[in-house]
PDB file of C-alpha atoms in Angstrom:
ATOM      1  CA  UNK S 921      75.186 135.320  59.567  1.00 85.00           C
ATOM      2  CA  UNK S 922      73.834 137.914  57.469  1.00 91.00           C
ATOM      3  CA  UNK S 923      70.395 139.692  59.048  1.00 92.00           C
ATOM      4  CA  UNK S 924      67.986 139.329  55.815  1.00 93.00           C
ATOM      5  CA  UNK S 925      64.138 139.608  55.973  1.00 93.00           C
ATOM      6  CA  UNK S 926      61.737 141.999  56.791  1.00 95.00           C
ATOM      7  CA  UNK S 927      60.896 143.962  59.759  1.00 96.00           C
ATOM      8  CA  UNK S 928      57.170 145.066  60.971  1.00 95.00           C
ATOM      9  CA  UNK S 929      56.794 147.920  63.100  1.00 95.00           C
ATOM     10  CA  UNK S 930      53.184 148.999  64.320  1.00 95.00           C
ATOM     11  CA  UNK S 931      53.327 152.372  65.238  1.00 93.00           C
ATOM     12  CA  UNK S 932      50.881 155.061  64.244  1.00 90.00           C
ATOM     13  CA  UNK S 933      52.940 157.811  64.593  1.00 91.00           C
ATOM     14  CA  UNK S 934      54.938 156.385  61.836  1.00 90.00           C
ATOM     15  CA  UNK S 935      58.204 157.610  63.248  1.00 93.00           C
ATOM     16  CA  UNK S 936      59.954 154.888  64.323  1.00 94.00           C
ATOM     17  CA  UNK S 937      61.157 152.753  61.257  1.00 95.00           C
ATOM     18  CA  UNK S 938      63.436 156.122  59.235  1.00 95.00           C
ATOM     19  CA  UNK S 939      65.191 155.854  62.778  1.00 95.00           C
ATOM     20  CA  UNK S 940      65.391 152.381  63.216  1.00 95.00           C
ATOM     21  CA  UNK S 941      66.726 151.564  59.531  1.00 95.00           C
ATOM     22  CA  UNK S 942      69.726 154.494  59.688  1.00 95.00           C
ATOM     23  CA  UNK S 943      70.737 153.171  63.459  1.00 95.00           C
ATOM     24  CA  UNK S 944      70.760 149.613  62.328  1.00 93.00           C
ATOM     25  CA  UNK S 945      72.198 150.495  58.713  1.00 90.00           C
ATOM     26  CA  UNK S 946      75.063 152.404  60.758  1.00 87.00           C
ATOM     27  CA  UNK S 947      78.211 150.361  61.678  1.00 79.00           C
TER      28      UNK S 947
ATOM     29  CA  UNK G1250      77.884 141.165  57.955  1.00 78.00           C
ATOM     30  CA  UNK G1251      75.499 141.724  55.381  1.00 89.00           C
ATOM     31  CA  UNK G1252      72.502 143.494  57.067  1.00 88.00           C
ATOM     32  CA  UNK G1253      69.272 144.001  53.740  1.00 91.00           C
ATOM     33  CA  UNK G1254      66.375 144.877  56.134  1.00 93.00           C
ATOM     34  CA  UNK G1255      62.905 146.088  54.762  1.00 94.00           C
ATOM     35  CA  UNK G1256      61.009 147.761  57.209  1.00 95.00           C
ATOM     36  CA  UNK G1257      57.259 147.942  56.760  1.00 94.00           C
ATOM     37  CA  UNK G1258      54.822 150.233  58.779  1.00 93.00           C
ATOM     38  CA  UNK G1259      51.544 149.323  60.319  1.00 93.00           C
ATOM     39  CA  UNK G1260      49.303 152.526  61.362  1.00 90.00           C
ATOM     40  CA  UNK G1261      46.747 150.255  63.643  1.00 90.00           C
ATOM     41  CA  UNK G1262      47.602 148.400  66.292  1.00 87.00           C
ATOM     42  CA  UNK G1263      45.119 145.893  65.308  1.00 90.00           C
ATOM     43  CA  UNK G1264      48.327 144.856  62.948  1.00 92.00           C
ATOM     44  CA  UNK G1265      49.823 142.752  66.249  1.00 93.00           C
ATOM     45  CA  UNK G1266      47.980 139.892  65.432  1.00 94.00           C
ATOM     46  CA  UNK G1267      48.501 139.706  61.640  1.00 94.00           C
ATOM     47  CA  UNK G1268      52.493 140.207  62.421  1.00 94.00           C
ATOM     48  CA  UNK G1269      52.487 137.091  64.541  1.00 94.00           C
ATOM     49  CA  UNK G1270      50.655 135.521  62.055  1.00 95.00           C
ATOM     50  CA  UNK G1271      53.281 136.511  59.477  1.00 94.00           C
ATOM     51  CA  UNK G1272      56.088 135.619  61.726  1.00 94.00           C
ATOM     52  CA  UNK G1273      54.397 131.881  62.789  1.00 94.00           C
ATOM     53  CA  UNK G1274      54.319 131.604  59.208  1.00 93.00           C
ATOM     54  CA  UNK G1275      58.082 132.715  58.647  1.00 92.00           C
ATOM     55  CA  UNK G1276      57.312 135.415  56.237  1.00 93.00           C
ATOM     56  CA  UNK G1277      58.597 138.459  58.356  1.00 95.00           C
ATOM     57  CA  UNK G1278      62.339 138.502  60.374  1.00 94.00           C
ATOM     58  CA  UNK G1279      60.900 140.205  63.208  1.00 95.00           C
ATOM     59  CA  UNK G1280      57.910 142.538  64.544  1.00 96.00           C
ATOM     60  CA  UNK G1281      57.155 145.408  66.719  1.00 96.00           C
ATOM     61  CA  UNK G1282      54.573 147.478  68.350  1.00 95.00           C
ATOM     62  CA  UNK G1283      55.286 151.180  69.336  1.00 93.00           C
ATOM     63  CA  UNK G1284      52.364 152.612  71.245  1.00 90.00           C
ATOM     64  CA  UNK G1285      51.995 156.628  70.873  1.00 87.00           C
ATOM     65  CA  UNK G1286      52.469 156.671  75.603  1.00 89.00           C
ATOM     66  CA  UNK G1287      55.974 154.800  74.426  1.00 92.00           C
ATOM     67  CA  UNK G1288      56.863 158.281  72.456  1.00 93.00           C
ATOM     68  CA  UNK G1289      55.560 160.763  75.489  1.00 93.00           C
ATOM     69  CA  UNK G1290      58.435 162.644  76.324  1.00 92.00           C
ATOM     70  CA  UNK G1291      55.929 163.371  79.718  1.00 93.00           C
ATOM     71  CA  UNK G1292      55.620 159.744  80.550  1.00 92.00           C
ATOM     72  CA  UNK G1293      58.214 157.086  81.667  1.00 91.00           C
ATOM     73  CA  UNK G1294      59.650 154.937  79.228  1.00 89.00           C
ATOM     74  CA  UNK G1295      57.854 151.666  78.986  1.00 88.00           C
ATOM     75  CA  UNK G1296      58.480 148.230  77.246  1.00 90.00           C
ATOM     76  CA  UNK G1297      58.549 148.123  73.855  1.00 91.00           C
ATOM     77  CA  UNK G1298      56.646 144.517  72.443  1.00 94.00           C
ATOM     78  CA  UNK G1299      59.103 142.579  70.215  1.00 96.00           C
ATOM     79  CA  UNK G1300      58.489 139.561  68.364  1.00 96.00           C
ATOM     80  CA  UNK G1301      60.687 137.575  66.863  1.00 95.00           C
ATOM     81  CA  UNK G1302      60.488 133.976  65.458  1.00 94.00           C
ATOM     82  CA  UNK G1303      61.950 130.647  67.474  1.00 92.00           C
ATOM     83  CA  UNK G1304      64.626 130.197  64.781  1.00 90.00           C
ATOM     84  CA  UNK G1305      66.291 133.880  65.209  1.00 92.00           C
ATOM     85  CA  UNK G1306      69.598 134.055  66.997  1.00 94.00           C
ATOM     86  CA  UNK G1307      70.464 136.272  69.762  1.00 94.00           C
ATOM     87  CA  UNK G1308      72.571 138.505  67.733  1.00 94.00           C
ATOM     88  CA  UNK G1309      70.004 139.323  65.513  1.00 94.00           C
ATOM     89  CA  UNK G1310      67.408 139.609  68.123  1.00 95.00           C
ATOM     90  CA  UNK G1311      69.849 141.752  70.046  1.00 95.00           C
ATOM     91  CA  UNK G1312      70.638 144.032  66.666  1.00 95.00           C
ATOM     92  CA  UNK G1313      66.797 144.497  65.654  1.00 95.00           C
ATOM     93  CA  UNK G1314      65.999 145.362  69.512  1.00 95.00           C
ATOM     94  CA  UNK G1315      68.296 148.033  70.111  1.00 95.00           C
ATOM     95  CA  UNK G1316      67.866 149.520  67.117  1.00 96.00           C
ATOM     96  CA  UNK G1317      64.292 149.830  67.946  1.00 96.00           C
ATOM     97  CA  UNK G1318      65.357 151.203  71.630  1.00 95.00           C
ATOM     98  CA  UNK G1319      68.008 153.774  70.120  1.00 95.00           C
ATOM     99  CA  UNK G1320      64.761 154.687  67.879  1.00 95.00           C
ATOM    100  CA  UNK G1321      62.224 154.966  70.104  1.00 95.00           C
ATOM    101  CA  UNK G1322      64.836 157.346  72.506  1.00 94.00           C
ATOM    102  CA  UNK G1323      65.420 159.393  70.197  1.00 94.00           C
ATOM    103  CA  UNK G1324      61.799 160.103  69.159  1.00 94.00           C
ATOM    104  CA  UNK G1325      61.232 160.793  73.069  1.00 94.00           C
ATOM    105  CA  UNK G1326      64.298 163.444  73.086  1.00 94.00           C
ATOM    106  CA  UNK G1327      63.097 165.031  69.319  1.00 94.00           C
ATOM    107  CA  UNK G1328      59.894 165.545  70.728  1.00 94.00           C
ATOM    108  CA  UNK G1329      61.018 166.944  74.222  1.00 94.00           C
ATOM    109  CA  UNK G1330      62.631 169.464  72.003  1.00 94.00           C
ATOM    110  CA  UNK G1331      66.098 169.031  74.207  1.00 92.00           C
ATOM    111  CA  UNK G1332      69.015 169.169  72.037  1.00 93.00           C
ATOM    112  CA  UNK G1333      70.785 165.684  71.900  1.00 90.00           C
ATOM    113  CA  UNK G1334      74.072 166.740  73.090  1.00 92.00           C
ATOM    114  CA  UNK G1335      73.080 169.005  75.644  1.00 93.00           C
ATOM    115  CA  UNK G1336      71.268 166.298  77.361  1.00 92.00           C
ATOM    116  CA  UNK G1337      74.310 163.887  76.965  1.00 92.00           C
ATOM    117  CA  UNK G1338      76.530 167.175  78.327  1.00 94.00           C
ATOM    118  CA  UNK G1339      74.148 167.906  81.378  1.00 93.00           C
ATOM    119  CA  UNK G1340      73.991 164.110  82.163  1.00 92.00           C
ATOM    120  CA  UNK G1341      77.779 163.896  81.875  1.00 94.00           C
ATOM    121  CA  UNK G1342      79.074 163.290  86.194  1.00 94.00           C
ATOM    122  CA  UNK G1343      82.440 165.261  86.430  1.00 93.00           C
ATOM    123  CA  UNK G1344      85.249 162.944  86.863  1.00 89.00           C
ATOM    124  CA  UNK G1345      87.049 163.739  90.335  1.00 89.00           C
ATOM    125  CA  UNK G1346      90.749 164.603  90.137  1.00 89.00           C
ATOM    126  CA  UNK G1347      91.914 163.043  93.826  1.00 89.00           C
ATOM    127  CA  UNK G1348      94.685 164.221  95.116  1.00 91.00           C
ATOM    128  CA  UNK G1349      96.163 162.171  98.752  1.00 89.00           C
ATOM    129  CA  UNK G1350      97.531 164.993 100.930  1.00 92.00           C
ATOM    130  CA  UNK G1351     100.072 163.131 103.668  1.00 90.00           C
ATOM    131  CA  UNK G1352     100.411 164.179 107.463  1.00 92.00           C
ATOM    132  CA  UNK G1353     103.535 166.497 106.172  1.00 90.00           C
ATOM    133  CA  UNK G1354     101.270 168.251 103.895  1.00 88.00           C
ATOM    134  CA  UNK G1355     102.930 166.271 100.092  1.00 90.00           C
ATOM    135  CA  UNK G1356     100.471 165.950  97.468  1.00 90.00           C
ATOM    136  CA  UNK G1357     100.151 162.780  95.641  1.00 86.00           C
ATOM    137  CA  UNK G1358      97.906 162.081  93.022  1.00 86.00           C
ATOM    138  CA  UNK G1359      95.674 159.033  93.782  1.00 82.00           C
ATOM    139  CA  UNK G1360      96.055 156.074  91.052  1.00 82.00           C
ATOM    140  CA  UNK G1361      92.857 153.945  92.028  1.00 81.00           C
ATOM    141  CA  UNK G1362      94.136 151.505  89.445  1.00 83.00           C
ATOM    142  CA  UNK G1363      97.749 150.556  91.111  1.00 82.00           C
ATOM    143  CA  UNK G1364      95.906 150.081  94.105  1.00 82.00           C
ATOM    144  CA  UNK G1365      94.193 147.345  93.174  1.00 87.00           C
ATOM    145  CA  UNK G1366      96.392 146.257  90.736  1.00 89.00           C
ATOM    146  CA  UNK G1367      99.395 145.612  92.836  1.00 83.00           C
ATOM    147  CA  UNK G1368      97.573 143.312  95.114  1.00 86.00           C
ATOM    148  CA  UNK G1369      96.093 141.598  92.212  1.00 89.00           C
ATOM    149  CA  UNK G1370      99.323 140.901  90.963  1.00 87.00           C
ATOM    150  CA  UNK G1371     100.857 139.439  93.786  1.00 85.00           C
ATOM    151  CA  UNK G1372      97.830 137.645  94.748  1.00 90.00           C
ATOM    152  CA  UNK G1373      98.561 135.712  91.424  1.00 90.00           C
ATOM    153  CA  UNK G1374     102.218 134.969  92.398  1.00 86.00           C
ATOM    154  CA  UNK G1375     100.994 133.681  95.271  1.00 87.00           C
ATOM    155  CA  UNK G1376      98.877 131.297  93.092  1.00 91.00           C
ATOM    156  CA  UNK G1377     101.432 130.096  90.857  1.00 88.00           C
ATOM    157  CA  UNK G1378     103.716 129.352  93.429  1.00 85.00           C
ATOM    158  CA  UNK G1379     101.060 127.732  95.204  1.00 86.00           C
ATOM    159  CA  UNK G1380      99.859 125.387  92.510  1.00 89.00           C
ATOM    160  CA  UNK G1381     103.645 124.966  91.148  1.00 86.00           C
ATOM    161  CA  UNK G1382     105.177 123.296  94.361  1.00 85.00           C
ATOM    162  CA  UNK G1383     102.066 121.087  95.083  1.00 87.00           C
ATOM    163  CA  UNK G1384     102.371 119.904  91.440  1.00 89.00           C
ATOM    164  CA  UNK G1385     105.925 119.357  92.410  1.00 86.00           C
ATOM    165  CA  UNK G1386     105.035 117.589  95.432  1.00 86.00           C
ATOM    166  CA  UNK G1387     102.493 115.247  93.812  1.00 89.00           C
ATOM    167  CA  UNK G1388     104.743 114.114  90.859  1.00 90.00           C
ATOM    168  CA  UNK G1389     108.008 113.662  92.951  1.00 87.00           C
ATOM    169  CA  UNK G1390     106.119 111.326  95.699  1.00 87.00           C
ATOM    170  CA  UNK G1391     104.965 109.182  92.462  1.00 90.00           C
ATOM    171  CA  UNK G1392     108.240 109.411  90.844  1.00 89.00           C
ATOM    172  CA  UNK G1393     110.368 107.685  94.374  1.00 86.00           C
ATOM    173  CA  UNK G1394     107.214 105.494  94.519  1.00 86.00           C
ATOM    174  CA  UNK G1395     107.468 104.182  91.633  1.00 88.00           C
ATOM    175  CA  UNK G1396     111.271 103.883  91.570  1.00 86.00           C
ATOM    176  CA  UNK G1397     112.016 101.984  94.368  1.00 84.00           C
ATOM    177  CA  UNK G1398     113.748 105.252  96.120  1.00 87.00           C
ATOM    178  CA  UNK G1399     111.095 105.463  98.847  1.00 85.00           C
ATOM    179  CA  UNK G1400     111.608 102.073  99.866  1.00 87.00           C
ATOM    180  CA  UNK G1401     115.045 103.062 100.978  1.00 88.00           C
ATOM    181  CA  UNK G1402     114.236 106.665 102.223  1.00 87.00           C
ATOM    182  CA  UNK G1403     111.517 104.565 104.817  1.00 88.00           C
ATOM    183  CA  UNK G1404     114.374 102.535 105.620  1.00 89.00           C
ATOM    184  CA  UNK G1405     116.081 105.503 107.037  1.00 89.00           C
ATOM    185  CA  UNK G1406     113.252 108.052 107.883  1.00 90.00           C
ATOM    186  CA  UNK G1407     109.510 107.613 109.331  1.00 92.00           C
ATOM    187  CA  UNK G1408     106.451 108.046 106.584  1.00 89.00           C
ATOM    188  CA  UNK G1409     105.775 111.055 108.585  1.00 93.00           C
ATOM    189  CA  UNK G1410     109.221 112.524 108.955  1.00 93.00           C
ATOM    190  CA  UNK G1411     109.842 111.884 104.601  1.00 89.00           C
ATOM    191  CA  UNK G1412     106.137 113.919 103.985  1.00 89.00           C
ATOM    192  CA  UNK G1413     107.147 116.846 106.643  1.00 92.00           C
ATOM    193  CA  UNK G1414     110.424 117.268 105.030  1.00 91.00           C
ATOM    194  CA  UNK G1415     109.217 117.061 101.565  1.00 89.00           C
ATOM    195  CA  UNK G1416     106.453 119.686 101.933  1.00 89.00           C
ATOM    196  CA  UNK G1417     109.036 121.731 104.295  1.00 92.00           C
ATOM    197  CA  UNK G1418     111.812 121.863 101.624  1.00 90.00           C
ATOM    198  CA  UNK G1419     109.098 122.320  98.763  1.00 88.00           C
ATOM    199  CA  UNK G1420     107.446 125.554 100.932  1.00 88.00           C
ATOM    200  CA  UNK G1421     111.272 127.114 100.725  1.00 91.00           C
ATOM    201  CA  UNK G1422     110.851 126.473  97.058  1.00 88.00           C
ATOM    202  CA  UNK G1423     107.807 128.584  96.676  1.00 85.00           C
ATOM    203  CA  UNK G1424     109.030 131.289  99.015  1.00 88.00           C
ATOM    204  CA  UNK G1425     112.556 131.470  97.132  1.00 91.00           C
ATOM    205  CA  UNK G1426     110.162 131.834  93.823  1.00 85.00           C
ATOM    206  CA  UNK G1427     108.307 133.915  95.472  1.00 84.00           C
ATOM    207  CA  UNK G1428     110.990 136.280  96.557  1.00 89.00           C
ATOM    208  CA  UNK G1429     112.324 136.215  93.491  1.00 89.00           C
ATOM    209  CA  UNK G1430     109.429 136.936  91.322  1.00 85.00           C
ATOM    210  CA  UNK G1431     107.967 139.637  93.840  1.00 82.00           C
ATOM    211  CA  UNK G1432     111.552 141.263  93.990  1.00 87.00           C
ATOM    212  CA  UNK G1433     112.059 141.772  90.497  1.00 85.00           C
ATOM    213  CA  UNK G1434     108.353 143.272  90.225  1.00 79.00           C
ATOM    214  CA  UNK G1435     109.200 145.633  93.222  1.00 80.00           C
ATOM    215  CA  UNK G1436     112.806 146.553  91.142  1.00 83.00           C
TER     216      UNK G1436
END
């Protein structure tokens, strides 16, 4: 099934979602 | 597999509650909180807290989560300031090269696999054989049942003496199959 929505991260470094989105973007 | 994520950041972690909010209400896919000790290249790594809604399935839960555990790594090694591939090259164990040296001093080299897949192997023969005769055994006893033939095999043998000699002649069976089978793999 495809994975559609939106994703909340709390994280006040701010670092975590650019990393997250390219590893889960990446086959 | 179609994967059209939007990630959203929250800066406070007074955001927890308003993301399980969210997710209750089935607005969000999943949520996160990253706490700044998580990203402490000085500090062990702790639990990250992941929530996800009732209806999402393991493979997405399993997706979102290690993407947020690759993530969260590799923050803890950019910040160590250790290059990536050093660290994977300085954790890398050296592989041992065995080598079996006999009484007469030969060198072999040592194939961990054929040792235990030789024994497998026959350990399965031993199986089918096993399980082959017995189903042999079973369905022939119903078959002369059911035909009369025992009736006149008790004429001339005892019930014990017919069972002995069936599962006698039907052990031969298995070890000629047996022999057979484990000969050709030794050849």
């Amino acid at each position: 099934p495809p994975l559609v929505g939106t994703i909340v991260v709390v994280d006040p470094s701010d670092t975590i979602v650019p990393r997250a989105k390219a590893i889960l973007e990446t086959p | 597999q179609v994967i059209s994520v939007e990630w959203r950041s929250e800066k406070s972690l007074d955001a927890v509650e308003s993301v399980k909010s969210e997710l209750a209400k089935g607005s969000i896919l999943a949520g996160a909180a990253i706490t700044g000790d998580m990203l402490d290249p000085a500090k062990d790594a702790t639990a990250l807290a992941l929530f996800i809604p009732s209806s999402l399935s393991p493979k997405h839960v399993r997706q979102v989560s290690r993407a947020l555990q690759q993530a969260v790594e590799d923050e803890r090694i950019a910040r160590s300031g250790i290059d990536r591939a050093m660290l994977t090259r300085l954790a890398d164990q050296p592989e041992p090269l065995t080598t079996r040296i006999s009484p007469a001093g030969s060198e072999a080299k040592e194939r961990t696999e054929l040792r235990l897949l030789v024994p497998g192997a026959f350990m399965f023969l031993l199986w089918i054989c096993v399980f082959t005769s017995a189903n042999y055994l079973l369905t022939t006893t119903i078959e002369e049942k059911s035909n009369k033939v025992m009736e006149v095999l008790l004429a001339a043998a005892s019930p014990m003496q017919l069972l002995a000699g069936k599962i006698l002649g039907y052990s031969m069976v298995s070890a000629v199959m047996l022999l057979m089978y484990g000969g050709l793999g030794i050849a």
